[in-house]
Amino acid sequence: MRETTDILISGGGVAGLTAACAFGSAGFRVICVDPAPPVTAADDDGADLRTTAFLQPSIPVLRASGLWSRLEPHAAPLQVMRIIDAGGPEPEARLTRDFDAADISDAPFGWNLPNWLLRREMVARLAELPNVSFRPGVGFARMLPREAEALVTLTDGTQVSARLVVGADGRTSPVREALGIAAQTIRYGQKALAFAVAHDLPHQNVSTEVHRTGGPFTLVPLPDRDGRPASAVVWMDRGPEIARLATLPVPAFEAEMTARSAHVLGPLTLISRRSVWPIISQLADRLSGPRAVLIAEAAHVVPPIGAQGLNMSLADLAALLALAESHREDPGKAAVTDAYHRQRHLEVRARVTGIDLLNRASMVGAPALRDLRAKALETLHSVRPVRQILMRAGLGAGRPG
Ligand SMILES: Cc1cc2nc3c(=O)[nH]c(=O)nc-3n(C[C@H](O)[C@H](O)[C@H](O)COP(=O)(O)OP(=O)(O)OC[C@H]3O[C@@H](n4cnc5c(N)ncnc54)[C@H](O)[C@@H]3O)c2cc1C
């Protein structure tokens, strides 16, 4: 027997689960599938130990999805983004510049939350929505677009007739492949190490990026852990260096990370496992096909700089939701899928390009280039209107760079 639905979401990562909550809260019938069941506890095998900094423009879509009231009590606010250049002969802060949200807004830049906790709250929200069927353990296998529907076959053999298929199935997206859409990929030979630390000095809601070589070392505030200030860390560097750091005995690792942090929060203590993530930039050639769209990492991947990745994904979702709501009778018609591509592709391309440039600047090793980077930071920061434009662009209110 064939099932029918308004929206079939392929992918139950953070983006796919948010999309299921958003479309479900808006009253659409939704089926969301993922072959890998979500891991919803920090200590379980395979838990995603990264954190996500949700920037201001992402909050309305989380609110409309019925998620923000669940997430807010666990979130650490980010009031100041501090950029430190430690590119001199010694790994010490030689230039520190603050971007304070108060310059452009009454609210913080954003709020930081652990990814495993996002999954826990999203799965709980889905259970409240009778019009959403979440099917962990089942994947998207193939699709056949037709005039009025897409016929989707799932990996358990189920046939689904959907008005719209949303590919939220990650950087090697099976939906993108089924649509025959190519993607352009940039590889940097870089990886990221993600983990959490405790420290004696309070972070004062300041998120700090320390630049030296190989990529940024970023500390993002977390709520206190066992009475001690805590932060999430993303440490980017060349692949072999990250492989070495990932297996270093803890005392040696703590000494190296404290030095790499330029001692900004005093000695750092490791309070989680270390997880390794490959770093690429990637952009799909198109964001839509017949009866289907691509969102999140299925559409674009960026290095984790300036908390852009998932925030771009929520901007995809906000645009798609608005279009679908204005065509409720058929949210998968060409008027929706084509408009979605037109609205998002240029904006996403500009952002992928901007973050690629920032990442390359952050990787430079030659002392002269490191000096140039420090000079550029100083110049951009010193002019108040330029600084405000950069902050608004970082939030998604304009294009970066
Ligand atoms: C170290 C690091 C730190 C980051 N920090 C931030 C941050 O602070 N702020 C921010 O905005 N972004 C951040 N990002 C980016 C953010 O984590 C990603 O954008 C986000 O996790 C990707 O989510 P996704 O749901 O698109 O992809 P994924 O998490 O990859 O989810 C894709 C899902 O699709 C599923 N799937 C695969 N095949 C199928 C199939 N056949 N059928 C159905 N489902 C399938 C997979 O099982 C998976 O669950 C960071 C990234 C990294 C690497």
Tab-separated table of C-alpha atoms and ligand atoms in Angstrom:
chain	number	residue	atom	x	y	z
A	1	MET	CA	0.000	0.000	0.000
A	2	ARG	CA	1.192	3.503	-0.767
A	3	GLU	CA	1.272	6.211	1.944
A	4	THR	CA	0.683	9.861	1.167
A	5	THR	CA	2.177	12.925	2.831
A	6	ASP	CA	2.720	16.616	2.155
A	7	ILE	CA	6.436	16.582	2.940
A	8	LEU	CA	8.995	13.786	3.061
A	9	ILE	CA	12.218	14.793	4.811
A	10	SER	CA	15.265	12.653	4.069
A	11	GLY	CA	17.666	13.084	7.012
A	12	GLY	CA	17.171	13.327	10.761
A	13	GLY	CA	20.325	15.282	11.633
A	14	VAL	CA	19.872	18.573	13.438
A	15	ALA	CA	18.674	20.257	10.213
A	16	GLY	CA	16.207	17.522	9.215
A	17	LEU	CA	14.763	17.255	12.738
A	18	THR	CA	14.301	21.047	12.893
A	19	ALA	CA	12.597	20.954	9.494
A	20	ALA	CA	10.249	18.193	10.708
A	21	CYS	CA	9.359	20.276	13.802
A	22	ALA	CA	8.854	23.403	11.656
A	23	PHE	CA	6.638	21.836	8.972
A	24	GLY	CA	4.782	19.775	11.578
A	25	SER	CA	4.104	22.856	13.729
A	26	ALA	CA	2.809	24.646	10.616
A	27	GLY	CA	0.222	21.882	10.159
A	28	PHE	CA	1.743	19.953	7.228
A	29	ARG	CA	1.723	16.157	7.195
A	30	VAL	CA	5.368	15.111	7.487
A	31	ILE	CA	7.361	11.874	7.256
A	32	CYS	CA	11.022	12.169	8.335
A	33	VAL	CA	13.389	9.248	7.755
A	34	ASP	CA	16.997	8.535	8.753
A	35	PRO	CA	18.819	5.180	8.717
A	36	ALA	CA	20.823	6.247	11.814
A	37	PRO	CA	18.706	6.700	14.985
A	38	PRO	CA	19.566	9.972	16.801
A	39	VAL	CA	21.908	9.728	19.798
A	40	THR	CA	20.270	11.806	22.555
A	41	ALA	CA	22.621	11.458	25.562
A	42	ALA	CA	26.119	12.943	25.913
A	43	ASP	CA	27.727	9.716	27.203
A	44	ASP	CA	26.259	7.329	24.609
A	45	ASP	CA	28.414	5.965	21.773
A	46	GLY	CA	28.282	8.175	18.707
A	47	ALA	CA	27.007	11.263	20.617
A	48	ASP	CA	27.590	14.494	18.675
A	49	LEU	CA	29.775	16.434	21.114
A	50	ARG	CA	29.842	19.601	19.039
A	51	THR	CA	27.824	22.601	20.071
A	52	THR	CA	25.837	24.946	17.863
A	53	ALA	CA	25.759	28.673	18.349
A	54	PHE	CA	22.320	29.758	17.144
A	55	LEU	CA	22.531	33.336	15.930
A	56	GLN	CA	19.692	35.824	16.472
A	57	PRO	CA	17.957	35.330	13.078
A	58	SER	CA	17.603	31.587	13.763
A	59	ILE	CA	15.496	32.118	16.887
A	60	PRO	CA	12.153	32.943	15.177
A	61	VAL	CA	12.242	29.683	13.196
A	62	LEU	CA	13.089	27.706	16.354
A	63	ARG	CA	10.229	29.493	18.126
A	64	ALA	CA	7.763	28.731	15.308
A	65	SER	CA	8.886	25.085	15.465
A	66	GLY	CA	7.916	24.877	19.148
A	67	LEU	CA	11.578	24.338	20.045
A	68	TRP	CA	12.872	27.545	21.563
A	69	SER	CA	10.988	27.242	24.876
A	70	ARG	CA	12.583	23.779	25.276
A	71	LEU	CA	16.083	24.911	24.307
A	72	GLU	CA	16.409	28.312	25.966
A	73	PRO	CA	16.867	26.992	29.559
A	74	HIS	CA	19.984	25.071	28.412
A	75	ALA	CA	21.542	27.837	26.289
A	76	ALA	CA	24.564	30.007	27.054
A	77	PRO	CA	24.236	33.555	25.616
A	78	LEU	CA	27.009	34.990	23.411
A	79	GLN	CA	27.344	38.717	23.972
A	80	VAL	CA	30.821	39.420	22.587
A	81	MET	CA	32.776	37.820	19.722
A	82	ARG	CA	36.467	38.322	20.487
A	83	ILE	CA	39.075	37.812	17.774
A	84	ILE	CA	42.658	37.397	18.876
A	85	ASP	CA	45.647	37.315	16.596
A	86	ALA	CA	48.430	35.207	18.119
A	87	GLY	CA	50.431	35.019	14.889
A	88	GLY	CA	53.680	36.502	16.259
A	89	PRO	CA	56.842	34.484	16.989
A	90	GLU	CA	55.321	33.231	20.304
A	91	PRO	CA	51.737	31.873	20.676
A	92	GLU	CA	50.634	34.931	22.633
A	93	ALA	CA	47.796	37.400	22.022
A	94	ARG	CA	49.338	40.321	20.124
A	95	LEU	CA	46.079	41.890	18.945
A	96	THR	CA	42.628	41.548	20.574
A	97	ARG	CA	39.477	43.028	19.074
A	98	ASP	CA	35.936	42.719	20.455
A	99	PHE	CA	32.720	42.725	18.488
A	100	ASP	CA	30.001	43.538	21.053
A	101	ALA	CA	26.385	42.718	20.182
A	102	ALA	CA	25.368	45.886	22.071
A	103	ASP	CA	26.800	47.865	19.111
A	104	ILE	CA	23.949	46.681	16.885
A	105	SER	CA	21.220	45.222	19.086
A	106	ASP	CA	19.679	44.907	22.562
A	107	ALA	CA	19.976	41.112	22.353
A	108	PRO	CA	23.068	38.843	22.400
A	109	PHE	CA	24.528	37.630	19.053
A	110	GLY	CA	23.279	34.161	19.772
A	111	TRP	CA	22.966	31.229	22.154
A	112	ASN	CA	25.136	28.096	22.363
A	113	LEU	CA	23.768	24.556	22.880
A	114	PRO	CA	25.214	21.012	22.759
A	115	ASN	CA	24.176	19.103	19.611
A	116	TRP	CA	23.203	15.890	21.495
A	117	LEU	CA	20.802	17.985	23.598
A	118	LEU	CA	19.314	19.559	20.461
A	119	ARG	CA	18.526	16.065	19.185
A	120	ARG	CA	16.952	15.077	22.520
A	121	GLU	CA	14.645	18.106	22.591
A	122	MET	CA	13.783	17.838	18.894
A	123	VAL	CA	12.784	14.183	19.162
A	124	ALA	CA	10.650	15.078	22.229
A	125	ARG	CA	8.964	17.893	20.270
A	126	LEU	CA	8.206	15.554	17.351
A	127	ALA	CA	6.423	13.206	19.754
A	128	GLU	CA	3.958	16.057	20.454
A	129	LEU	CA	3.040	16.422	16.769
A	130	PRO	CA	0.497	13.798	15.613
A	131	ASN	CA	0.888	14.930	11.979
A	132	VAL	CA	4.634	14.040	11.951
A	133	SER	CA	5.902	10.495	11.587
A	134	PHE	CA	9.594	10.197	12.492
A	135	ARG	CA	11.107	6.899	11.346
A	136	PRO	CA	14.638	6.304	12.634
A	137	GLY	CA	16.223	3.189	11.119
A	138	VAL	CA	14.646	3.741	7.689
A	139	GLY	CA	16.324	5.665	4.836
A	140	PHE	CA	15.480	7.296	1.541
A	141	ALA	CA	16.292	4.879	-1.316
A	142	ARG	CA	15.055	6.527	-4.556
A	143	MET	CA	12.427	8.822	-6.012
A	144	LEU	CA	10.423	9.301	-9.161
A	145	PRO	CA	9.140	12.843	-9.687
A	146	ARG	CA	5.746	13.085	-11.393
A	147	GLU	CA	3.423	15.936	-12.330
A	148	ALA	CA	1.562	16.159	-9.007
A	149	GLU	CA	3.796	14.183	-6.595
A	150	ALA	CA	7.120	12.493	-5.981
A	151	LEU	CA	7.006	8.722	-5.581
A	152	VAL	CA	9.571	7.841	-2.956
A	153	THR	CA	10.795	4.374	-2.069
A	154	LEU	CA	12.237	3.915	1.409
A	155	THR	CA	14.925	1.372	2.351
A	156	ASP	CA	12.304	-0.857	4.034
A	157	GLY	CA	10.381	-1.029	0.756
A	158	THR	CA	7.631	1.430	1.808
A	159	GLN	CA	6.273	3.575	-1.043
A	160	VAL	CA	5.394	7.183	-0.205
A	161	SER	CA	3.654	9.722	-2.393
A	162	ALA	CA	4.891	13.169	-1.269
A	163	ARG	CA	4.120	16.631	-2.611
A	164	LEU	CA	7.618	17.790	-1.683
A	165	VAL	CA	10.841	15.934	-0.866
A	166	VAL	CA	13.295	17.833	1.356
A	167	GLY	CA	16.877	16.565	1.122
A	168	ALA	CA	18.423	17.224	4.569
A	169	ASP	CA	20.607	14.144	4.300
A	170	GLY	CA	24.058	15.620	4.730
A	171	ARG	CA	27.115	16.328	2.619
A	172	THR	CA	26.834	13.134	0.531
A	173	SER	CA	23.079	13.644	0.141
A	174	PRO	CA	21.274	10.663	-1.470
A	175	VAL	CA	18.452	13.037	-2.524
A	176	ARG	CA	20.965	15.297	-4.296
A	177	GLU	CA	22.355	12.258	-6.059
A	178	ALA	CA	18.867	11.045	-7.048
A	179	LEU	CA	18.201	14.481	-8.555
A	180	GLY	CA	21.472	14.305	-10.524
A	181	ILE	CA	22.684	17.612	-9.026
A	182	ALA	CA	26.473	17.987	-8.840
A	183	ALA	CA	28.322	19.787	-6.029
A	184	GLN	CA	31.607	21.721	-6.076
A	185	THR	CA	33.935	20.797	-3.222
A	186	ILE	CA	37.035	22.536	-1.821
A	187	ARG	CA	39.339	20.448	0.363
A	188	TYR	CA	41.769	22.176	2.718
A	189	GLY	CA	43.636	19.158	4.136
A	190	GLN	CA	42.245	20.416	7.426
A	191	LYS	CA	40.334	18.788	10.287
A	192	ALA	CA	38.595	20.049	13.424
A	193	LEU	CA	38.861	18.677	16.920
A	194	ALA	CA	35.723	19.352	19.006
A	195	PHE	CA	35.604	18.964	22.799
A	196	ALA	CA	34.588	20.743	26.017
A	197	VAL	CA	36.810	22.322	28.668
A	198	ALA	CA	36.476	23.766	32.173
A	199	HIS	CA	38.529	26.763	33.304
A	200	ASP	CA	38.996	28.975	36.374
A	201	LEU	CA	38.465	32.354	34.701
A	202	PRO	CA	34.816	33.135	33.797
A	203	HIS	CA	34.086	33.455	30.054
A	204	GLN	CA	31.693	36.377	30.657
A	205	ASN	CA	29.613	35.294	27.640
A	206	VAL	CA	32.521	36.071	25.320
A	207	SER	CA	33.178	33.733	22.384
A	208	THR	CA	36.874	33.839	21.475
A	209	GLU	CA	38.624	32.920	18.209
A	210	VAL	CA	42.419	32.683	18.504
A	211	HIS	CA	44.264	32.813	15.165
A	212	ARG	CA	47.825	31.611	14.669
A	213	THR	CA	48.404	29.027	11.913
A	214	GLY	CA	46.523	26.014	10.568
A	215	GLY	CA	43.078	27.422	11.435
A	216	PRO	CA	41.282	29.077	14.355
A	217	PHE	CA	41.067	27.833	17.937
A	218	THR	CA	37.564	28.835	19.076
A	219	LEU	CA	36.169	28.865	22.629
A	220	VAL	CA	32.379	29.206	22.852
A	221	PRO	CA	30.651	29.701	26.249
A	222	LEU	CA	28.711	26.842	27.856
A	223	PRO	CA	26.675	26.952	31.082
A	224	ASP	CA	28.835	26.209	34.178
A	225	ARG	CA	29.693	22.540	34.674
A	226	ASP	CA	29.891	21.289	38.310
A	227	GLY	CA	30.261	24.866	39.497
A	228	ARG	CA	33.146	25.680	37.129
A	229	PRO	CA	33.022	27.912	34.038
A	230	ALA	CA	33.002	25.798	30.867
A	231	SER	CA	33.410	26.304	27.122
A	232	ALA	CA	33.082	24.287	23.938
A	233	VAL	CA	36.225	24.250	21.792
A	234	VAL	CA	36.702	23.797	18.054
A	235	TRP	CA	40.406	23.520	17.170
A	236	MET	CA	41.163	23.486	13.460
A	237	ASP	CA	44.510	22.516	11.947
A	238	ARG	CA	46.109	20.353	9.239
A	239	GLY	CA	44.870	16.751	9.258
A	240	PRO	CA	48.042	15.065	10.618
A	241	GLU	CA	48.364	17.635	13.419
A	242	ILE	CA	44.736	17.037	14.487
A	243	ALA	CA	45.327	13.257	14.370
A	244	ARG	CA	48.331	13.716	16.689
A	245	LEU	CA	46.396	15.965	19.104
A	246	ALA	CA	43.379	13.612	19.186
A	247	THR	CA	45.442	10.780	20.679
A	248	LEU	CA	47.826	12.757	22.881
A	249	PRO	CA	47.709	11.719	26.591
A	250	VAL	CA	45.385	14.093	28.475
A	251	PRO	CA	48.016	16.020	30.536
A	252	ALA	CA	50.111	16.725	27.391
A	253	PHE	CA	46.980	17.648	25.447
A	254	GLU	CA	45.861	20.053	28.184
A	255	ALA	CA	49.261	21.748	28.146
A	256	GLU	CA	49.155	22.131	24.343
A	257	MET	CA	45.596	23.442	24.229
A	258	THR	CA	46.229	25.933	27.011
A	259	ALA	CA	49.232	27.271	25.081
A	260	ARG	CA	47.245	27.366	21.793
A	261	SER	CA	44.443	29.301	23.555
A	262	ALA	CA	47.000	32.035	24.338
A	263	HIS	CA	46.012	31.479	28.014
A	264	VAL	CA	42.910	33.657	27.578
A	265	LEU	CA	40.870	31.683	30.140
A	266	GLY	CA	43.786	30.371	32.218
A	267	PRO	CA	44.656	26.635	32.326
A	268	LEU	CA	42.117	24.491	30.420
A	269	THR	CA	40.880	21.118	31.740
A	270	LEU	CA	39.453	18.563	29.289
A	271	ILE	CA	35.916	17.506	30.383
A	272	SER	CA	34.707	15.517	27.361
A	273	ARG	CA	35.890	13.098	24.723
A	274	ARG	CA	37.649	14.558	21.656
A	275	SER	CA	35.877	14.144	18.305
A	276	VAL	CA	37.437	14.736	14.873
A	277	TRP	CA	35.562	16.352	11.936
A	278	PRO	CA	36.768	16.752	8.340
A	279	ILE	CA	36.650	20.328	7.016
A	280	ILE	CA	35.489	21.168	3.492
A	281	SER	CA	33.565	23.822	1.607
A	282	GLN	CA	30.877	22.536	-0.713
A	283	LEU	CA	28.014	23.999	-2.713
A	284	ALA	CA	25.393	22.168	-4.766
A	285	ASP	CA	24.997	23.505	-8.323
A	286	ARG	CA	21.241	23.844	-7.779
A	287	LEU	CA	19.126	23.853	-4.628
A	288	SER	CA	16.033	22.341	-6.229
A	289	GLY	CA	14.797	19.793	-8.740
A	290	PRO	CA	11.384	18.496	-9.724
A	291	ARG	CA	9.297	18.071	-6.533
A	292	ALA	CA	12.416	18.394	-4.346
A	293	VAL	CA	14.706	20.865	-2.586
A	294	LEU	CA	18.066	20.608	-0.811
A	295	ILE	CA	18.675	22.243	2.570
A	296	ALA	CA	21.540	22.387	5.077
A	297	GLU	CA	24.674	20.312	4.385
A	298	ALA	CA	22.972	18.576	1.453
A	299	ALA	CA	23.092	22.048	-0.146
A	300	HIS	CA	26.154	23.705	1.416
A	301	VAL	CA	29.023	22.884	3.764
A	302	VAL	CA	31.349	25.498	5.273
A	303	PRO	CA	34.273	25.360	7.715
A	304	PRO	CA	33.077	26.058	11.302
A	305	ILE	CA	33.988	29.750	11.409
A	306	GLY	CA	31.623	32.420	12.747
A	307	ALA	CA	28.910	29.825	13.552
A	308	GLN	CA	27.544	29.932	10.020
A	309	GLY	CA	26.776	26.309	9.014
A	310	LEU	CA	23.531	25.447	10.748
A	311	ASN	CA	22.439	29.074	10.844
A	312	MET	CA	22.504	29.119	7.025
A	313	SER	CA	20.478	25.922	7.160
A	314	LEU	CA	17.821	27.529	9.326
A	315	ALA	CA	17.681	30.446	6.874
A	316	ASP	CA	17.061	27.825	4.121
A	317	LEU	CA	14.278	26.403	6.247
A	318	ALA	CA	12.683	29.795	7.002
A	319	ALA	CA	12.594	30.631	3.263
A	320	LEU	CA	11.189	27.220	2.312
A	321	LEU	CA	8.552	27.270	5.057
A	322	ALA	CA	7.292	30.715	4.002
A	323	LEU	CA	7.006	29.551	0.365
A	324	ALA	CA	5.259	26.303	1.319
A	325	GLU	CA	2.799	28.149	3.550
A	326	SER	CA	1.835	30.451	0.699
A	327	HIS	CA	1.127	27.362	-1.496
A	328	ARG	CA	-0.506	25.093	1.071
A	329	GLU	CA	-2.584	23.286	-1.537
A	330	ASP	CA	0.649	21.996	-3.141
A	331	PRO	CA	3.907	22.861	-1.327
A	332	GLY	CA	5.985	20.938	-3.895
A	333	LYS	CA	4.878	22.749	-7.054
A	334	ALA	CA	7.493	24.342	-9.292
A	335	ALA	CA	6.504	27.819	-8.053
A	336	VAL	CA	7.829	26.782	-4.616
A	337	THR	CA	10.915	24.776	-5.592
A	338	ASP	CA	12.113	27.271	-8.247
A	339	ALA	CA	11.542	30.285	-5.991
A	340	TYR	CA	13.434	28.534	-3.192
A	341	HIS	CA	16.448	28.003	-5.469
A	342	ARG	CA	16.360	31.628	-6.641
A	343	GLN	CA	15.998	33.039	-3.113
A	344	ARG	CA	18.785	31.019	-1.524
A	345	HIS	CA	21.445	30.137	-4.104
A	346	LEU	CA	23.154	33.530	-4.514
A	347	GLU	CA	23.028	34.292	-0.801
A	348	VAL	CA	24.447	30.861	0.075
A	349	ARG	CA	27.159	31.143	-2.598
A	350	ALA	CA	28.276	34.544	-1.248
A	351	ARG	CA	28.463	33.147	2.247
A	352	VAL	CA	30.390	29.990	1.225
A	353	THR	CA	32.885	32.207	-0.646
A	354	GLY	CA	33.269	34.599	2.310
A	355	ILE	CA	33.896	31.803	4.806
A	356	ASP	CA	36.345	30.110	2.416
A	357	LEU	CA	38.396	33.337	2.358
A	358	LEU	CA	38.284	33.701	6.154
A	359	ASN	CA	39.421	30.095	6.525
A	360	ARG	CA	42.334	30.567	4.123
A	361	ALA	CA	43.372	33.726	6.014
A	362	SER	CA	43.223	31.805	9.266
A	363	MET	CA	45.386	28.956	7.912
A	364	VAL	CA	48.349	31.066	6.741
A	365	GLY	CA	51.712	30.067	8.154
A	366	ALA	CA	54.214	32.568	6.695
A	367	PRO	CA	54.996	35.351	9.240
A	368	ALA	CA	54.484	38.139	6.650
A	369	LEU	CA	50.995	36.852	5.824
A	370	ARG	CA	50.178	36.526	9.509
A	371	ASP	CA	51.181	40.171	9.992
A	372	LEU	CA	48.929	41.127	7.079
A	373	ARG	CA	46.019	39.251	8.667
A	374	ALA	CA	46.496	41.108	11.972
A	375	LYS	CA	46.626	44.428	10.107
A	376	ALA	CA	43.406	43.621	8.222
A	377	LEU	CA	41.632	42.751	11.480
A	378	GLU	CA	42.800	46.004	13.053
A	379	THR	CA	41.653	48.072	10.072
A	380	LEU	CA	38.243	46.412	9.753
A	381	HIS	CA	37.577	46.728	13.456
A	382	SER	CA	38.670	50.339	13.900
A	383	VAL	CA	35.936	51.961	11.770
A	384	ARG	CA	32.618	51.732	13.648
A	385	PRO	CA	30.271	51.562	10.597
A	386	VAL	CA	32.458	48.866	8.983
A	387	ARG	CA	32.457	46.945	12.230
A	388	GLN	CA	28.659	47.157	12.429
A	389	ILE	CA	28.270	46.015	8.799
A	390	LEU	CA	30.525	43.018	9.507
A	391	MET	CA	28.533	42.082	12.586
A	392	ARG	CA	25.215	42.328	10.761
A	393	ALA	CA	26.629	40.293	7.852
A	394	GLY	CA	27.833	37.635	10.300
A	395	LEU	CA	24.323	37.388	11.696
A	396	GLY	CA	22.864	36.829	8.251
A	397	ALA	CA	21.395	40.285	7.750
A	398	GLY	CA	23.590	40.818	4.675
A	399	ARG	CA	26.404	39.190	2.772
A	400	PRO	CA	29.738	38.517	4.451
A	401	GLY	CA	33.076	39.930	3.329
B	1	LIG	C1	33.314	21.111	14.495
B	1	LIG	C2	32.074	21.778	13.969
B	1	LIG	C3	31.440	22.798	14.685
B	1	LIG	C4	30.273	23.426	14.176
B	1	LIG	N1	29.720	24.477	14.873
B	1	LIG	C5	28.638	25.136	14.364
B	1	LIG	C6	28.041	26.269	15.021
B	1	LIG	O1	28.480	26.697	16.102
B	1	LIG	N2	26.972	26.889	14.439
B	1	LIG	C7	26.459	26.453	13.261
B	1	LIG	O2	25.489	27.052	12.738
B	1	LIG	N3	26.966	25.363	12.621
B	1	LIG	C8	28.056	24.716	13.138
B	1	LIG	N4	28.594	23.640	12.480
B	1	LIG	C9	27.902	23.119	11.326
B	1	LIG	C10	26.769	22.186	11.776
B	1	LIG	O3	27.206	21.287	12.760
B	1	LIG	C11	26.256	21.430	10.582
B	1	LIG	O4	25.779	22.369	9.655
B	1	LIG	C12	25.130	20.510	10.960
B	1	LIG	O5	25.423	19.641	12.012
B	1	LIG	C13	24.825	19.664	9.738
B	1	LIG	O6	23.575	19.220	9.911
B	1	LIG	P1	22.803	18.425	8.760
B	1	LIG	O7	21.568	17.995	9.460
B	1	LIG	O8	22.734	19.226	7.520
B	1	LIG	O9	23.744	17.185	8.371
B	1	LIG	P2	24.053	15.835	9.159
B	1	LIG	O10	24.198	16.089	10.621
B	1	LIG	O11	25.193	15.207	8.436
B	1	LIG	O12	22.732	14.996	8.990
B	1	LIG	C14	22.434	14.293	7.825
B	1	LIG	C15	21.603	13.083	8.188
B	1	LIG	O13	21.191	12.436	6.997
B	1	LIG	C16	21.162	11.069	7.276
B	1	LIG	N5	21.136	10.256	6.053
B	1	LIG	C17	22.167	9.747	5.334
B	1	LIG	N6	21.710	8.958	4.337
B	1	LIG	C18	20.355	8.986	4.400
B	1	LIG	C19	19.322	8.384	3.650
B	1	LIG	N7	19.577	7.542	2.638
B	1	LIG	N8	18.030	8.630	4.013
B	1	LIG	C20	17.733	9.465	5.039
B	1	LIG	N9	18.691	10.042	5.791
B	1	LIG	C21	19.984	9.816	5.475
B	1	LIG	C22	22.387	10.816	8.145
B	1	LIG	O14	22.254	9.604	8.886
B	1	LIG	C23	22.374	12.056	9.031
B	1	LIG	O15	21.707	11.840	10.263
B	1	LIG	C24	29.748	23.014	12.947
B	1	LIG	C25	30.368	21.971	12.227
B	1	LIG	C26	31.526	21.363	12.708
B	1	LIG	C27	32.213	20.289	11.902
